[in-house]
Amino acid sequence: MEKASTDIIGQSDGPTSIWVATSSYLVPVVAVVCLAIVLTVAFIVVRRKKK
């Protein structure tokens, strides 16, 4: 376990800038996806309660 975590920490020194760029770009996409999932689940629950 400890060896794997140190490997990940060592590798993260290089592509951190790439990761920050992609994560900042993906934040709105992830937010929209989460909203869509929540709305879909809520819609299904409401429809089941009405029956």
XYZ file of N, CA and C in Angstrom:
153
model
N 0.829 -1.209 0.000
C 0.000 0.000 0.000
C 0.865 1.261 0.000
N 1.862 1.292 0.918
C 2.690 2.499 1.049
C 3.502 2.751 -0.223
N 3.992 1.669 -0.832
C 4.800 1.832 -2.041
C 3.957 2.417 -3.176
N 2.729 1.954 -3.318
C 1.855 2.457 -4.380
C 1.555 3.935 -4.172
N 1.307 4.335 -2.925
C 0.973 5.741 -2.662
C 2.165 6.641 -2.967
N 3.386 6.188 -2.653
C 4.561 7.005 -2.954
C 4.768 7.092 -4.462
N 4.464 6.012 -5.197
C 4.584 6.046 -6.660
C 3.629 7.082 -7.234
N 2.393 7.104 -6.734
C 1.396 8.055 -7.233
C 1.844 9.487 -6.936
N 2.365 9.721 -5.722
C 2.822 11.066 -5.350
C 3.979 11.488 -6.257
N 4.909 10.567 -6.531
C 6.048 10.890 -7.387
C 5.613 11.211 -8.808
N 4.611 10.483 -9.329
C 4.148 10.716 -10.695
C 3.348 12.012 -10.798
N 2.671 12.411 -9.722
C 1.782 13.570 -9.783
C 2.556 14.877 -9.907
N 3.879 14.849 -9.680
C 4.674 16.079 -9.797
C 4.679 16.599 -11.238
N 4.706 15.692 -12.235
C 4.779 16.112 -13.632
C 3.454 16.630 -14.181
N 2.429 15.769 -14.277
C 1.188 16.161 -14.978
C 0.176 16.916 -14.117
N 0.631 17.575 -13.040
C -0.330 18.301 -12.196
C -0.975 19.433 -12.982
N -0.191 20.151 -13.796
C -0.747 21.267 -14.573
C -1.793 20.759 -15.559
N -1.528 19.594 -16.174
C -2.492 19.001 -17.110
C -3.761 18.622 -16.348
N -3.593 18.011 -15.168
C -4.744 17.589 -14.378
C -5.576 18.790 -13.959
N -4.927 19.882 -13.540
C -5.654 21.090 -13.134
C -6.442 21.644 -14.314
N -5.835 21.661 -15.491
C -6.512 22.192 -16.678
C -7.737 21.347 -17.017
N -7.581 20.015 -16.993
C -8.700 19.153 -17.359
C -9.786 19.196 -16.295
N -9.390 19.244 -15.014
C -10.386 19.245 -13.941
C -11.192 20.539 -13.960
N -10.531 21.683 -14.207
C -11.251 22.953 -14.259
C -12.209 22.964 -15.444
N -11.853 22.264 -16.526
C -12.730 22.171 -17.693
C -13.885 21.207 -17.434
N -13.626 20.152 -16.643
C -14.633 19.117 -16.415
C -15.617 19.483 -15.316
N -15.296 20.467 -14.477
C -16.174 20.799 -13.347
C -17.598 21.101 -13.803
N -17.831 21.997 -14.778
C -19.210 22.248 -15.208
C -19.867 21.021 -15.823
N -19.092 20.205 -16.554
C -19.650 18.996 -17.163
C -20.125 18.034 -16.082
N -19.276 17.821 -15.059
C -19.634 16.921 -13.960
C -20.854 17.452 -13.220
N -20.918 18.778 -13.016
C -22.055 19.383 -12.321
C -23.345 19.125 -13.091
N -23.314 19.294 -14.411
C -24.506 19.063 -15.237
C -24.923 17.596 -15.173
N -23.951 16.693 -15.238
C -24.257 15.261 -15.185
C -24.894 14.904 -13.847
N -24.331 15.420 -12.749
C -24.885 15.150 -11.417
C -26.304 15.692 -11.312
N -26.545 16.897 -11.814
C -27.891 17.474 -11.784
C -28.860 16.603 -12.574
N -28.445 16.129 -13.737
C -29.300 15.288 -14.564
C -29.652 13.994 -13.836
N -28.668 13.384 -13.165
C -28.911 12.140 -12.427
C -29.888 12.390 -11.288
N -29.667 13.469 -10.531
C -30.539 13.777 -9.390
C -31.961 14.027 -9.871
N -32.117 14.800 -10.936
C -33.454 15.095 -11.458
C -34.136 13.827 -11.962
N -33.387 12.943 -12.614
C -33.955 11.691 -13.116
C -34.436 10.820 -11.966
N -33.609 10.684 -10.921
C -33.990 9.875 -9.757
C -35.220 10.472 -9.086
N -35.233 11.791 -8.907
C -36.375 12.454 -8.275
C -37.637 12.232 -9.105
N -37.538 12.328 -10.416
C -38.681 12.132 -11.307
C -39.234 10.719 -11.173
N -38.337 9.715 -11.122
C -38.759 8.319 -10.987
C -39.455 8.118 -9.647
N -38.899 8.682 -8.575
C -39.489 8.527 -7.241
C -40.879 9.142 -7.211
N -41.029 10.335 -7.775
C -42.334 11.014 -7.778
C -43.351 10.198 -8.568
N -42.960 9.663 -9.715
C -43.885 8.869 -10.530
C -44.307 7.611 -9.791
N -43.374 6.985 -9.064
C -43.721 5.757 -8.334
C -44.661 6.056 -7.181
N -44.483 7.207 -6.520
C -45.342 7.555 -5.389
C -46.768 7.844 -5.844
N -46.943 8.392 -7.048
C -48.272 8.730 -7.547
C -49.094 7.482 -7.841
N -48.444 6.378 -8.237
C -49.177 5.161 -8.619
C -49.846 4.465 -7.452
